Amino acid sequence: MTSDQRPIGVFDSGIGGLSVLQALQTELPNERFVYLADNAHAPYGEKSESFIRQRTHTIADYLLAQHHIKALVVACNTATAAAIHELRARHPALPLVGLEPALKPALTLSRTRRIGVMATRGTVASDKFARLLASVQSEAHFEVQACNGLALAIEHSTLPDRAVTAQAQIAQLLHNYTQAMGRFGAESSEIDTLVLGCTHYVFVEKDLRQLLGPHVQLVSTGEPVARQTHRLLAAAQLLNPQAPHGAAQPVRLVTTGDLQGLQAAAQRWLGLPPEVCVAVPALLR
Ligand code: DGL
């Protein structure tokens, strides 16, 4: 396989990064992707930074050794905050793209200058997020909410035996967390822009829209990250000039956890058939 045809690695603690994979596939239709969902260890947002760093290194090493990836997208705000610096130091030649909550893009959209941010506890507590917030705080009021339990409920919402309970939990958590942030709307005292600072939350956008009404803008990072990946690959001359063909699947999804859950999520959100998903229990350790 020439270097151009090697896949791009994408990973998340679970199914949240599928929202980024979707944007990557649209932006880079000629590329092959291998997506690693560390479902067995989700949620990352409520684990220690050292645990997340260790998982990130294990996964990057696995994707490089077993799938010969040519670039890596860390489709997880929490893992980016905890591990991207170390990851860059360990793999200086690997094009790497991380995610951070879209505070800067939100600034360009907000008229009321009141911006809500939903993210995991790990992201909100990280030094990286503190620096990001400090860099924009003089320009608007940011209401930051750590959303314990939400990513896990979204993970469970794709499992047939847990879906109903998970959906009720999601509704309750969204209600509680948005209430805690304050009033939403287009009036000057209201939050008019909400940053989805965790890739899982993109899958509850519809529920949020219903809850917050038509005047609130929701901001996520999938598309800008896909464009950034495109730019990096082009600069490194690693773009695949031709669409993948033959027996090679353009996308492969790998889970450390429940195969059926990943298959259901891939089918529901990306329209992918179950056979593109495989389990790698050996990566559990
Ligand atoms: N999807 C991840 C993020 O963007 C992490 C969710 C979790 O595992 O807590 O932060």
PDB file of C-alpha atoms and ligand atoms in Angstrom, residues 12-14 16-17 42-46 75-79 99 120 123 151 197-200, ligand 1:
ATOM      1  CA  ASP A  12     -12.781   8.597  21.093  1.00  0.00           C
ATOM      2  CA  SER A  13     -13.720   7.109  24.439  1.00  0.00           C
ATOM      3  CA  GLY A  14     -16.774   5.717  22.683  1.00  0.00           C
ATOM      4  CA  GLY A  16     -19.078  10.455  20.348  1.00  0.00           C
ATOM      5  CA  GLY A  17     -16.262  10.727  17.819  1.00  0.00           C
ATOM      6  CA  ALA A  42     -15.959   5.206  28.631  1.00  0.00           C
ATOM      7  CA  PRO A  43     -16.637   7.720  29.984  1.00  0.00           C
ATOM      8  CA  TYR A  44     -13.194   9.359  30.011  1.00  0.00           C
ATOM      9  CA  GLY A  45     -14.622  12.585  31.408  1.00  0.00           C
ATOM     10  CA  GLU A  46     -14.909  11.187  34.906  1.00  0.00           C
ATOM     11  CA  ALA A  75     -12.012  13.022  18.259  1.00  0.00           C
ATOM     12  CA  CYS A  76     -12.418  13.587  21.980  1.00  0.00           C
ATOM     13  CA  ASN A  77     -12.104  16.886  23.845  1.00  0.00           C
ATOM     14  CA  THR A  78     -11.280  15.109  27.108  1.00  0.00           C
ATOM     15  CA  ALA A  79      -8.420  13.013  25.655  1.00  0.00           C
ATOM     16  CA  LEU A  99     -10.265  18.924  19.570  1.00  0.00           C
ATOM     17  CA  THR A 120     -17.081  16.718  30.527  1.00  0.00           C
ATOM     18  CA  THR A 123     -12.249  18.850  30.033  1.00  0.00           C
ATOM     19  CA  ALA A 151     -21.761  11.030  27.738  1.00  0.00           C
ATOM     20  CA  GLY A 197     -17.638  20.748  24.139  1.00  0.00           C
ATOM     21  CA  CYS A 198     -17.889  16.962  24.010  1.00  0.00           C
ATOM     22  CA  THR A 199     -18.258  14.994  20.792  1.00  0.00           C
ATOM     23  CA  HIS A 200     -20.996  12.811  22.307  1.00  0.00           C
TER      24      HIS A 200
HETATM   25  N1  DGL B   1     -16.471  12.347  23.672  1.00  0.00           N
HETATM   26  C1  DGL B   1     -15.548  12.794  24.627  1.00  0.00           C
HETATM   27  C2  DGL B   1     -15.271  14.283  24.577  1.00  0.00           C
HETATM   28  O1  DGL B   1     -15.354  14.864  23.508  1.00  0.00           O
HETATM   29  C3  DGL B   1     -15.522  12.197  26.005  1.00  0.00           C
HETATM   30  C4  DGL B   1     -16.764  11.708  26.633  1.00  0.00           C
HETATM   31  C5  DGL B   1     -16.414  10.855  27.820  1.00  0.00           C
HETATM   32  O2  DGL B   1     -15.956   9.740  27.602  1.00  0.00           O
HETATM   33  O3  DGL B   1     -16.560  11.341  28.966  1.00  0.00           O
HETATM   34  O4  DGL B   1     -14.928  14.892  25.562  1.00  0.00           O
END
